[in-house]
Every structure is written in structure tokens, then in C-alpha cells.
Amino acid sequence: MISVSFAATRTASKKTSAVAIFVGEDGAIPNKAALGSLHSYVTHALANDAFNGKKGDVLTLVNPQSGPSHVVVVGLGALKSLTATQLEEAGARALAAALATRATQLDLIATLPKASPIDAATAAARLGSGAHLRAYRFDKYRTKDKASDKPVLKSVTVVTSAADKAKKAYAPLAAIADAVAFTRNLVSEPANILYPETLAAECKKLSKLGVTVEVLSETQMKKLGMGALLGVGQGSRRESKLVVMQWHGGKKGAKPVALVGKGVTFDTGGISIKPSGGMEEMKWDMAGSATVIGTMRALAARKAKANVVGVVGLVENMPDGNAQRPGDVVKSMSGQTIEVINTDAEGRLVLADALWYCQDRFKPQAMVNLATLTGAILVCLGSHRAGLFSNNDGVANSLMASADTTNERLWRMPMGPEYDKMINCDIADMQNVGEGREAGSTTAAQFLQRFVNDVPWAHLDIAGVAWQNKPSSPLAPKGAVGWGVRLLSDWVETNYEK
Ligand code: BES
Ligand code: MN
Ligand code: ZN
């Protein structure tokens, strides 16, 4: 991992270091002094390049003189409307550019142009956390990397006039960034390593941070009547688990906020088996649960002043002599029966029991679930936004606001009785899919809604955003995004920590 520190003056002066500066649309270099002898060269280069400080643009200059090997110039766009999250993304872009050089040290010059509304300490902290987030790499199974294949960048120094304050502002951001990395690790692990039992063991590690963790076995779930969840795991050699995590940071006795996650550690589709092309991607069908676990870690690490409970349903969906069949009828903990038309629509079966259990035991003031639930949400929204489904405008709007703040974006999708009807069934209380493919993400949401019992609730369908094959979030490399940890941490902070 790369270390991030804060200092009042530049440390990078050697040929093995790079310097990054941040420039708005006016193209003005904000801190002449920090660039020192590089200033005239950089001014000249900027005057002769098409780079014009647009948001997201990056220019990497090779320094022909003595001093740092490269100067990375990152565009901030319109300075008046600059946000903390945009600065995080700018820090991430600087880091990505520095990784492409052979620099071992990167100085981020955090002085911003005067027109920016962000104070110096916040700016520096956000640039640092963006770099921290983007530096993530999952390479534990690469045994043959030569030294020259590995990133050489070791440390980032954020150069700021407010170093002490910035360090303080950085602490909670670093806790969140560590939790995002933890979530990405879980999502990246292959299914022979990460299965319900080992994922539950990862949850247990949160007890060190003061989170209470309980792991329910199949026997315990059977007693509770969780036939929907258990039916999914029935074809697997791995025992299904339900994990309950509690963080008590708020007032004693205050109703908690609940986060619920789909944790299908591998989704073959079951007897309704998936085509083999791309099936390896179904190792990340537990991303919803990984986000819940990571968020619990972030909340505990930054000692959030709220009571939050996380519930994750962990199963493996396999075809087997004992697997459930299309047409099987299962009974959920709520007492409602379900005809399993398609064993590949398994996430909603897992969540049916996890959601019911959660609201029944904790009576939460609000409940949000995350799930890589439908391929259809990818068709609707691509990889730019997750689908938001809710029975409550207040919860939906507060989530939308946090999504905008953190740039982990959402789009609200419709629900209603006309869609609910589509999962009615002749032989049971409901079936687990609609007829045909129409409104596939909404019928899945309607199914979940039948298990939330009037609790203010939202479902985030993250099938399009949990994993990126091409970089679309600047804060993450290719692969697991850790999507939602920043969003949910912000949502809890903004709405429940007063
Ligand atoms: N885990 C999948 C959804 C998914 C698809 C996640 C692509 C990530 C990327 C889910 O369990 C599933 O198989 N859904 C089916 C539902 C269908 C059978 C109604 C789907 O989307 O095809
Ligand atoms: Mn499936
Ligand atoms: Zn699935």
C-alpha cells in the first residue's frame, strides 16, 4: 500500500519523484512558489498544449531539467462549483498518472486557485484520500510479476499550508478508504477461497473494532423458517450462513438503521444454469454483502454516532443432485410461499429471508439493501448508476442526495401495484420471476418489497456498478469498485448522526 502524508513544503526533488498540480479552467498555476524552478517550464508547456484545465483532463509532462522526473497537471474544471468529491477524483487521477511513470514518490501540491470554495485543509485531505483509493491493487495471486511489472510508487505527500488540520480531516477519510479496499478485496476473491463460511469469518474480524457479530448456521436458520434462503444454498457443499453485525454508536435504545446485503458467493444459476461465457464474473455476486460489511467497518473505524445493523445472507448457488428445482415451492420466514420458477433468480430469495429477519428483530427506522440482483439493470442504466427502488420518498431522496455528494450515482426506478401483480402465482403466494423479461429489475424489487413489512426501505440494484471492466469510476482501478461504501457512510452521517 501507498502511504499518504501531509507537509508544508515539497519533498520530491529527485529524479525518482513526480509532482502534481491542480489547475482550473482559467489555466492559472495556483502555487508558483511550490513549483520553484519548475514554474517557468510548466507555464511554457501549458501555454503550448491543448490542455485547458477541463475537469478530468490530465497532462503528464516529462521534466527535461534537474529535479522531479514528471509534472502531472490535473484539470479541475469550473472552480466556483468545485466539490470535495471532485477533488478526491482529481487526487485519484494524479495518482493514476504517476503510476504510469517510474516515480517512487508523488507530491500533490494542494494549493487551489482562489476561486475555489473549498478550504485548504479539506482540499488537501480529499486529494490524499483520492490518491489512497486509486492506489488499490489486487495482486496477491500474481506470483510471477517481475520487479519492473510492479508499481514502484511508494508514498504520496500532500503539500499544504494547513498540514495539521488536513491530517485531522484525513483520518475519517482514510478509515473509509481502508473499508473500500476491504470491500474490494472481498469482491475480488475467487469463490474457491471466499464462500459463506470464510466470508462470515471476514465479518468476525469486525469485532476488533467494536462491532457485535453473530453467525447463524443452517440449523438455526431452519428453526427460524428461512426456507427461501436455505433453498438457494441447498445444492452447495458449502453451508449457508446469515451474519448479523451491530454497531452501537448512537443513543442507547434508539432504533437502528439497517443495511442488508446479497451475498451469493458464486452464482452458477443453479439448475436454471447460466451459459459458461462470462460465468466467472459471478464470483462477485456477493458484492452487496461486501458493501454492507465494508460500510460497517467504515462506521466503526470512524466511530459513527449512530446505531447501525448489517445483515448479510451468504449462500452459494450450485446445481447438484440436492439442488432446488424449477417449480419447487419454498416457504419463507414471513410465512409467504414462493414458487421457484427460475433458480437463477436466487438473490431475491436470499434477501426475502434476510430482510424479513432484519425488520422482525430490529424494527429499524430505515432499511437499505444492496444486491447484484438483475442483469436488466445493466440494460437500463449501464455501469454509470445503480438502480434505486423504494417505498418511501424520504429515504429515496436522502439516498439520492448522498449519491450526488459521493458521485456513487443512483437513478430512481418505478414501483407500483401494476408491477407487483406480475409476480402473482397460481399455486403459491408469489413466483420468483415475472412472465417474460418485461420490467425485470422492477419485478425483482416488487418481490423484495413483499418482505419489508412497511418499514421505510430502499433497494439498490448494483449489478452494473460493482465491477468495472473499463475504468469508469476514477477512484478505482479495473475490477472491484467497492461501490456504495462511501455513499452509505455519507448517508448515515448526514441523516442519522445528529
Ligand atoms: N446475479 C445475477 C444478476 C447479475 C447479472 C449480476 C449480471 C451481475 C451481472 C442474478 O442472480 C440473476 O441471475 N438474475 C437473473 C434474473 C432472471 C433469471 C429473472 C438475470 O438477471 O438474468
Ligand atoms: Mn442468478
Ligand atoms: Zn445472482
Coordinates of C-alpha atoms and ligand atoms in Angstrom, one line a residue:
M1 CA 0.0 0.0 0.0
I2 CA 1.0 3.6 -0.6
S3 CA 1.4 5.8 2.4
V4 CA -0.1 9.3 2.4
S5 CA 1.3 12.1 4.5
F6 CA 0.9 15.9 4.8
A7 CA 3.7 18.5 4.8
A8 CA 4.1 22.2 4.4
T9 CA 6.8 22.0 1.8
R10 CA 7.6 19.9 -1.2
T11 CA 9.7 16.7 -0.5
A12 CA 10.0 15.4 -4.1
S13 CA 13.1 16.8 -5.7
K14 CA 14.9 13.7 -7.0
K15 CA 14.6 12.2 -10.5
T16 CA 12.6 9.3 -8.9
S17 CA 9.7 11.6 -7.9
A18 CA 6.8 13.3 -9.5
V19 CA 4.9 16.4 -8.7
A20 CA 1.2 17.1 -9.4
I21 CA -0.6 20.4 -9.6
F22 CA -4.3 21.1 -10.0
V23 CA -5.5 23.7 -12.4
G24 CA -8.9 25.2 -13.1
E25 CA -10.5 26.2 -16.4
D26 CA -8.6 29.6 -16.3
G27 CA -5.4 27.6 -16.6
A28 CA -3.6 29.6 -13.9
I29 CA -1.0 27.8 -11.9
P30 CA -2.1 28.3 -8.2
N31 CA 1.2 28.0 -6.4
K32 CA 4.2 29.4 -8.1
A33 CA 6.4 29.0 -5.0
A34 CA 5.7 25.3 -4.6
L35 CA 6.8 24.6 -8.1
G36 CA 10.0 26.6 -7.6
S37 CA 12.4 26.2 -10.5
L38 CA 9.9 24.1 -12.5
H39 CA 7.5 27.0 -12.7
S40 CA 8.7 28.6 -15.9
Y41 CA 8.9 25.3 -17.7
V42 CA 5.4 24.3 -16.7
T43 CA 4.0 27.7 -17.7
H44 CA 5.6 27.3 -21.1
A45 CA 4.3 23.8 -21.5
L46 CA 0.8 24.7 -20.6
A47 CA 0.8 27.7 -23.0
N48 CA 1.8 25.3 -25.8
D49 CA -0.6 22.4 -25.2
A50 CA -4.3 21.9 -25.9
F51 CA -4.7 21.1 -22.1
N52 CA -7.1 23.7 -20.7
G53 CA -7.9 22.6 -17.2
K54 CA -11.2 20.8 -18.1
K55 CA -12.5 18.5 -15.4
G56 CA -10.9 15.1 -15.8
D57 CA -8.2 16.1 -18.2
V58 CA -4.7 15.1 -17.2
L59 CA -1.4 16.2 -18.8
T60 CA 1.9 14.4 -17.8
L61 CA 5.0 16.5 -18.5
V62 CA 8.4 15.0 -18.6
N63 CA 10.8 17.4 -16.9
P64 CA 13.9 17.9 -19.0
Q65 CA 15.7 19.7 -16.2
S66 CA 17.0 18.5 -12.9
G67 CA 14.5 17.8 -10.2
P68 CA 11.4 15.6 -10.3
S69 CA 11.1 13.4 -13.4
H70 CA 7.5 14.4 -14.1
V71 CA 5.0 17.1 -13.5
V72 CA 1.4 15.9 -13.7
V73 CA -1.2 18.6 -14.4
V74 CA -4.8 17.7 -13.5
G75 CA -7.8 19.7 -14.6
L76 CA -10.4 20.8 -12.1
G77 CA -12.9 22.4 -14.4
A78 CA -15.1 25.2 -13.2
L79 CA -13.6 26.3 -9.9
K80 CA -16.7 28.0 -8.4
S81 CA -18.7 24.8 -8.3
L82 CA -15.7 22.6 -7.2
T83 CA -16.8 19.9 -4.7
A84 CA -14.8 17.8 -2.2
T85 CA -15.6 14.6 -4.2
Q86 CA -14.3 16.2 -7.4
L87 CA -11.1 16.9 -5.5
E88 CA -10.9 13.3 -4.4
E89 CA -11.3 12.3 -8.1
A90 CA -8.6 14.8 -9.1
G91 CA -6.2 13.2 -6.5
A92 CA -7.0 9.8 -7.9
R93 CA -6.3 11.0 -11.5
A94 CA -2.9 12.4 -10.4
L95 CA -2.1 9.1 -8.7
A96 CA -3.0 7.1 -11.8
A97 CA -0.8 9.3 -14.0
A98 CA 2.1 9.0 -11.5
L99 CA 1.7 5.2 -11.6
A100 CA 2.4 5.3 -15.3
T101 CA 5.8 6.9 -14.7
R102 CA 8.6 5.3 -12.7
A103 CA 8.3 7.8 -9.8
T104 CA 8.6 6.3 -6.3
Q105 CA 7.3 9.4 -4.6
L106 CA 4.5 11.8 -5.6
D107 CA 3.9 15.3 -4.2
L108 CA 0.4 16.6 -4.6
I109 CA 0.5 20.4 -4.4
A110 CA -2.8 21.1 -2.8
T111 CA -2.9 24.8 -3.1
L112 CA -6.1 25.6 -5.0
P113 CA -6.9 28.6 -7.2
K114 CA -8.5 31.4 -5.2
A115 CA -11.9 31.0 -6.9
S116 CA -12.4 27.6 -5.3
P117 CA -14.9 27.4 -2.4
I118 CA -13.1 24.6 -0.6
D119 CA -10.8 25.4 2.4
A120 CA -7.2 24.4 2.3
A121 CA -7.4 21.5 4.9
T122 CA -10.4 19.9 3.3
A123 CA -8.8 20.2 -0.2
A124 CA -5.6 18.5 0.9
A125 CA -7.4 15.7 2.8
R126 CA -9.6 14.9 -0.2
L127 CA -6.7 14.9 -2.6
G128 CA -4.9 12.5 -0.3
S129 CA -7.9 10.2 0.1
G130 CA -8.5 10.1 -3.7
A131 CA -4.9 9.0 -4.2
H132 CA -5.3 6.4 -1.4
L133 CA -8.4 5.0 -3.1
R134 CA -6.9 4.8 -6.6
A135 CA -3.7 3.2 -5.4
Y136 CA -5.6 -0.1 -4.6
R137 CA -4.3 -3.2 -6.3
F138 CA -5.4 -6.9 -6.0
D139 CA -2.3 -8.8 -6.9
K140 CA -2.0 -11.5 -4.2
Y141 CA -2.3 -14.3 -6.7
R142 CA 0.3 -12.9 -9.1
T143 CA 3.4 -14.8 -8.3
K144 CA 5.5 -14.1 -11.4
D145 CA 5.5 -10.3 -11.6
K146 CA 8.9 -9.0 -12.2
A147 CA 10.0 -6.0 -10.2
S148 CA 9.6 -4.0 -13.4
D149 CA 5.9 -5.1 -13.7
K150 CA 5.1 -3.9 -10.2
P151 CA 4.1 -0.3 -9.3
V152 CA 7.1 1.5 -7.8
L153 CA 5.2 4.4 -6.3
K154 CA 5.6 4.1 -2.5
S155 CA 4.5 7.3 -1.0
V156 CA 2.3 10.4 -1.5
T157 CA 2.9 13.7 0.2
V158 CA 0.2 16.3 0.1
V159 CA 1.8 19.7 0.2
T160 CA -0.4 22.1 2.0
S161 CA -0.2 25.3 4.2
A162 CA -2.7 23.5 6.5
A163 CA -0.9 20.3 7.1
D164 CA -2.0 19.7 10.7
K165 CA -5.7 20.4 10.0
A166 CA -5.5 18.4 6.8
K167 CA -4.1 15.4 8.7
K168 CA -7.1 15.6 11.1
A169 CA -9.6 15.8 8.3
Y170 CA -7.9 12.9 6.6
A171 CA -8.3 10.4 9.4
P172 CA -12.0 9.6 8.8
L173 CA -11.5 9.6 5.1
A174 CA -8.6 7.1 5.4
A175 CA -10.9 4.9 7.5
I176 CA -13.4 5.0 4.7
A177 CA -10.8 4.3 2.1
D178 CA -9.5 1.3 4.0
A179 CA -13.0 0.0 4.2
V180 CA -13.4 0.4 0.5
A181 CA -10.2 -1.5 0.0
F182 CA -11.5 -4.2 2.3
T183 CA -14.8 -4.4 0.3
R184 CA -12.8 -4.6 -3.0
N185 CA -10.7 -7.5 -1.6
L186 CA -13.8 -9.5 -0.7
V187 CA -15.3 -8.8 -4.1
S188 CA -12.1 -9.8 -5.9
E189 CA -11.5 -13.1 -4.1
P190 CA -12.4 -16.2 -6.1
A191 CA -15.2 -18.5 -5.0
N192 CA -12.9 -21.4 -4.0
I193 CA -11.4 -19.1 -1.4
L194 CA -14.4 -17.0 -0.4
Y195 CA -17.5 -18.9 0.4
P196 CA -20.2 -18.4 3.1
E197 CA -18.1 -19.7 5.9
T198 CA -14.9 -17.8 5.0
L199 CA -16.9 -14.7 4.3
A200 CA -18.6 -15.0 7.7
A201 CA -15.1 -15.3 9.2
E202 CA -14.2 -11.9 7.5
C203 CA -17.2 -10.4 9.2
K204 CA -16.0 -11.7 12.6
K205 CA -12.9 -9.6 12.2
L206 CA -15.0 -6.5 12.7
S207 CA -15.4 -7.4 16.3
K208 CA -12.0 -6.0 16.9
L209 CA -13.5 -2.6 16.0
G210 CA -16.3 -3.0 18.5
V211 CA -18.9 -4.4 16.1
T212 CA -21.0 -7.3 17.6
V213 CA -21.0 -10.2 15.1
E214 CA -23.3 -13.2 15.2
V215 CA -23.2 -16.0 12.6
L216 CA -26.3 -18.1 12.1
S217 CA -25.9 -21.7 11.0
E218 CA -28.2 -23.6 8.7
T219 CA -29.7 -25.4 11.7
Q220 CA -30.5 -22.0 13.3
M221 CA -32.0 -20.7 10.0
K222 CA -34.1 -23.8 9.7
K223 CA -35.6 -23.2 13.1
L224 CA -36.4 -19.6 12.1
G225 CA -38.2 -20.9 9.0
M226 CA -35.9 -19.4 6.4
G227 CA -36.9 -21.8 3.6
A228 CA -36.3 -19.2 0.8
L229 CA -32.6 -18.6 1.7
L230 CA -31.9 -22.2 2.5
G231 CA -33.4 -23.4 -0.8
V232 CA -30.8 -21.5 -2.7
G233 CA -27.9 -23.0 -0.8
Q234 CA -29.3 -26.5 -0.8
G235 CA -27.3 -27.6 -3.9
S236 CA -24.0 -26.4 -2.5
R237 CA -21.4 -28.4 -0.5
R238 CA -20.8 -25.1 1.5
E239 CA -23.0 -24.4 4.4
S240 CA -25.1 -21.2 4.1
K241 CA -24.7 -18.5 6.7
L242 CA -26.5 -15.4 7.9
V243 CA -24.4 -12.8 9.6
V244 CA -25.7 -10.1 11.8
M245 CA -23.4 -7.2 12.6
Q246 CA -24.3 -4.4 15.1
W247 CA -22.6 -1.1 15.7
H248 CA -23.9 0.8 18.7
G249 CA -22.5 4.3 18.3
G250 CA -25.8 6.2 18.8
K251 CA -28.1 6.8 21.8
K252 CA -28.9 3.7 23.9
G253 CA -32.2 2.2 22.8
A254 CA -32.5 4.4 19.7
K255 CA -33.9 2.4 16.7
P256 CA -31.1 1.4 14.3
V257 CA -30.7 1.9 10.6
A258 CA -30.4 -1.4 8.8
L259 CA -28.2 -2.4 5.9
V260 CA -28.9 -5.8 4.2
G261 CA -26.7 -7.4 1.6
K262 CA -27.0 -10.2 -1.0
G263 CA -24.0 -12.5 -0.5
V264 CA -24.2 -15.1 -3.2
T265 CA -20.5 -16.2 -3.2
F266 CA -21.0 -17.9 -6.5
D267 CA -24.0 -17.9 -8.8
T268 CA -24.0 -20.7 -11.4
G269 CA -27.7 -20.1 -11.8
G270 CA -28.4 -23.5 -10.2
I271 CA -30.5 -25.9 -12.2
S272 CA -31.5 -23.0 -14.4
I273 CA -27.8 -22.9 -15.2
K274 CA -26.1 -19.8 -16.8
P275 CA -24.2 -20.0 -20.1
S276 CA -20.4 -20.6 -19.4
G277 CA -19.2 -17.4 -21.2
G278 CA -18.5 -14.9 -18.5
M279 CA -19.8 -17.1 -15.7
E280 CA -16.5 -16.4 -13.8
E281 CA -17.9 -12.9 -13.1
M282 CA -20.5 -14.5 -10.8
K283 CA -17.8 -14.7 -8.1
W284 CA -18.7 -11.1 -7.4
D285 CA -22.4 -11.8 -6.8
M286 CA -21.7 -11.2 -3.1
A287 CA -20.8 -7.5 -3.8
G288 CA -23.9 -6.3 -2.0
S289 CA -22.9 -8.1 1.2
A290 CA -19.3 -6.9 0.8
T291 CA -20.5 -3.3 0.7
V292 CA -22.6 -3.8 3.8
I293 CA -19.6 -5.4 5.6
G294 CA -17.2 -2.6 4.4
T295 CA -19.7 0.1 5.5
M296 CA -20.0 -1.5 8.9
R297 CA -16.2 -1.4 9.1
A298 CA -16.0 2.2 8.0
L299 CA -18.7 3.3 10.5
A300 CA -16.9 1.5 13.4
A301 CA -13.5 2.8 12.4
R302 CA -14.7 6.4 12.3
K303 CA -16.8 5.8 15.4
A304 CA -20.1 6.9 13.7
K305 CA -22.6 8.3 16.2
A306 CA -25.5 6.1 15.1
N307 CA -26.9 2.6 15.8
V308 CA -26.5 0.6 12.6
V309 CA -27.2 -3.1 11.9
G310 CA -25.8 -5.0 9.0
V311 CA -27.4 -8.3 7.9
V312 CA -25.9 -10.4 5.1
G313 CA -27.3 -13.6 3.6
L314 CA -24.4 -15.8 2.4
V315 CA -25.0 -18.7 0.1
E316 CA -23.6 -20.5 -3.0
N317 CA -26.0 -21.2 -5.8
M318 CA -24.9 -24.6 -7.4
P319 CA -26.6 -27.3 -9.5
D320 CA -26.4 -30.7 -7.7
G321 CA -28.4 -33.8 -7.0
N322 CA -29.8 -32.0 -4.0
A323 CA -30.3 -28.6 -5.6
Q324 CA -33.7 -27.0 -5.7
R325 CA -35.7 -27.5 -9.0
P326 CA -37.7 -25.1 -11.1
G327 CA -41.2 -25.4 -9.8
D328 CA -40.3 -26.1 -6.2
V329 CA -42.3 -24.3 -3.7
V330 CA -40.5 -22.9 -0.6
K331 CA -41.8 -21.3 2.5
S332 CA -40.1 -18.1 3.7
M333 CA -39.7 -16.9 7.2
S334 CA -42.5 -14.4 6.7
G335 CA -44.8 -17.4 6.1
Q336 CA -45.3 -16.5 2.5
T337 CA -44.8 -19.2 -0.1
I338 CA -42.8 -18.9 -3.3
E339 CA -42.8 -20.9 -6.5
V340 CA -39.2 -21.0 -7.7
I341 CA -39.8 -20.7 -11.5
N342 CA -36.1 -19.9 -12.2
T343 CA -33.4 -21.0 -9.8
D344 CA -31.2 -18.2 -11.3
A345 CA -33.4 -15.6 -9.7
E346 CA -31.8 -16.5 -6.3
G347 CA -30.8 -13.2 -4.9
R348 CA -34.3 -12.2 -4.1
L349 CA -34.9 -15.5 -2.3
V350 CA -31.9 -14.9 -0.1
L351 CA -32.9 -11.3 0.6
A352 CA -36.6 -12.3 1.3
D353 CA -35.5 -14.0 4.5
A354 CA -32.7 -11.6 5.3
L355 CA -35.0 -8.6 5.0
W356 CA -37.8 -10.2 6.9
Y357 CA -35.5 -11.3 9.7
C358 CA -33.9 -7.9 9.9
Q359 CA -37.1 -5.9 10.2
D360 CA -38.7 -8.5 12.5
R361 CA -35.8 -8.5 15.0
F362 CA -34.6 -4.9 14.9
K363 CA -37.6 -2.8 13.9
P364 CA -35.3 -0.4 12.0
Q365 CA -36.2 3.2 11.3
A366 CA -35.0 2.6 7.8
M367 CA -33.7 -0.4 5.9
V368 CA -31.5 -0.3 2.7
N369 CA -30.5 -3.4 0.9
L370 CA -27.8 -3.8 -1.8
A371 CA -27.7 -6.6 -4.3
T372 CA -26.2 -7.5 -7.7
L373 CA -29.8 -8.5 -8.4
T374 CA -30.6 -8.3 -12.1
G375 CA -28.8 -8.1 -15.5
A376 CA -31.7 -6.0 -16.6
I377 CA -30.4 -3.0 -14.5
L378 CA -27.3 -3.0 -16.7
V379 CA -29.5 -2.8 -19.7
C380 CA -31.4 0.2 -18.2
L381 CA -28.5 2.2 -16.6
G382 CA -25.2 0.8 -17.9
S383 CA -22.4 1.0 -15.4
H384 CA -22.9 4.7 -14.6
R385 CA -25.7 4.4 -12.0
A386 CA -27.2 1.9 -9.7
G387 CA -31.0 1.4 -9.7
L388 CA -32.9 2.8 -6.7
F389 CA -36.2 1.3 -5.7
S390 CA -38.1 2.5 -2.7
N391 CA -41.4 2.5 -0.9
N392 CA -40.5 5.8 0.8
D393 CA -39.7 9.2 -0.8
G394 CA -37.8 10.5 2.3
V395 CA -35.4 7.5 2.2
A396 CA -35.1 7.6 -1.6
N397 CA -34.4 11.4 -1.6
S398 CA -31.8 11.2 1.2
L399 CA -30.0 8.4 -0.7
M400 CA -30.1 10.4 -3.9
A401 CA -28.5 13.3 -2.1
S402 CA -25.7 11.2 -0.8
A403 CA -25.2 9.6 -4.2
D404 CA -24.7 13.1 -5.7
T405 CA -22.4 14.1 -2.9
T406 CA -20.2 11.0 -3.3
N407 CA -20.6 10.6 -7.0
E408 CA -21.7 7.0 -6.5
R409 CA -24.8 7.7 -8.5
L410 CA -28.3 6.4 -8.4
W411 CA -31.4 6.6 -10.6
R412 CA -34.8 6.1 -9.1
M413 CA -36.8 3.4 -10.8
P414 CA -40.6 2.9 -10.7
M415 CA -42.5 0.6 -8.5
G416 CA -46.3 0.1 -8.2
P417 CA -49.2 -2.3 -8.0
E418 CA -49.2 -2.8 -11.7
Y419 CA -45.7 -4.3 -11.4
D420 CA -46.5 -6.2 -8.2
K421 CA -49.2 -8.1 -10.0
M422 CA -46.6 -9.5 -12.4
I423 CA -45.3 -11.9 -9.7
N424 CA -48.6 -13.3 -8.7
C425 CA -48.7 -17.1 -9.0
D426 CA -51.3 -19.8 -9.4
I427 CA -50.0 -22.3 -6.9
A428 CA -48.2 -20.2 -4.3
D429 CA -48.3 -16.7 -2.8
M430 CA -45.9 -15.5 -5.5
Q431 CA -43.4 -16.7 -8.0
N432 CA -39.8 -15.6 -8.1
V433 CA -39.9 -14.1 -11.6
G434 CA -42.4 -12.3 -13.8
E435 CA -43.7 -13.6 -17.1
G436 CA -41.0 -13.0 -19.8
R437 CA -38.4 -10.3 -19.4
E438 CA -40.5 -7.2 -19.1
A439 CA -39.5 -4.8 -16.3
G440 CA -37.1 -7.4 -14.9
S441 CA -35.4 -5.1 -12.4
T442 CA -38.7 -3.8 -11.1
T443 CA -40.4 -7.2 -10.7
A444 CA -37.4 -8.2 -8.6
A445 CA -37.8 -5.1 -6.5
Q446 CA -41.6 -5.8 -6.1
F447 CA -40.6 -9.3 -4.9
L448 CA -38.3 -7.8 -2.2
Q449 CA -41.0 -5.3 -1.1
R450 CA -43.2 -8.2 -0.1
F451 CA -40.7 -8.9 2.7
V452 CA -40.2 -5.5 4.2
N453 CA -43.4 -5.1 6.1
D454 CA -44.0 -1.3 5.7
V455 CA -40.5 -0.4 7.0
P456 CA -39.2 2.7 5.1
W457 CA -37.0 0.8 2.7
A458 CA -34.8 1.1 -0.4
H459 CA -33.2 -1.5 -2.7
L460 CA -30.1 -0.6 -4.6
D461 CA -29.5 -2.9 -7.6
I462 CA -25.7 -2.7 -8.1
A463 CA -25.2 -5.3 -10.8
G464 CA -24.0 -2.6 -13.2
V465 CA -21.6 -0.7 -10.9
A466 CA -20.0 -3.2 -8.5
W467 CA -17.3 -4.3 -11.0
Q468 CA -15.7 -2.3 -13.8
N469 CA -14.1 -3.9 -16.8
K470 CA -13.0 -0.5 -18.2
P471 CA -12.2 2.4 -15.8
S472 CA -15.4 4.3 -15.3
S473 CA -15.0 5.4 -11.7
P474 CA -11.8 7.4 -11.5
L475 CA -11.4 6.3 -7.8
A476 CA -10.9 2.6 -8.7
P477 CA -8.7 0.6 -11.0
K478 CA -10.2 -2.1 -13.2
G479 CA -12.1 -4.8 -11.2
A480 CA -14.0 -4.4 -7.9
V481 CA -15.1 -0.8 -7.3
G482 CA -16.2 -1.2 -3.7
W483 CA -19.2 0.7 -4.8
G484 CA -21.6 2.1 -2.1
V485 CA -19.3 2.2 1.0
R486 CA -18.7 6.0 0.5
L487 CA -22.4 6.5 -0.3
L488 CA -23.7 4.7 2.7
S489 CA -21.2 6.2 5.1
D490 CA -22.2 9.6 3.9
W491 CA -25.9 8.7 4.1
V492 CA -25.6 7.5 7.8
E493 CA -23.5 10.6 8.7
T494 CA -25.9 13.1 7.1
N495 CA -29.1 11.6 8.2
Y496 CA -28.6 9.6 11.4
E497 CA -25.6 11.1 13.3
K498 CA -27.3 14.1 14.9
Ligands
BES1 N1 -26.5 -12.4 -10.1 C1 -27.4 -12.3 -11.2 C2 -27.5 -10.9 -11.8 C3 -26.3 -10.3 -12.4 C4 -26.2 -10.3 -13.8 C5 -25.3 -9.7 -11.6 C6 -25.0 -9.7 -14.4 C7 -24.2 -9.1 -12.2 C8 -24.1 -9.2 -13.6 C9 -28.8 -12.7 -10.7 O1 -28.8 -13.7 -9.7 C10 -29.5 -13.3 -11.9 O2 -29.1 -14.3 -12.3 N2 -30.6 -12.7 -12.4 C11 -31.3 -13.1 -13.5 C12 -32.8 -13.0 -13.2 C13 -33.6 -13.7 -14.1 C14 -33.5 -15.1 -14.0 C15 -35.1 -13.2 -13.9 C16 -30.9 -12.2 -14.7 O3 -30.7 -11.0 -14.5 O4 -30.8 -12.7 -15.8
MN2 MN -28.8 -15.7 -10.5
ZN3 ZN -27.2 -13.8 -8.5

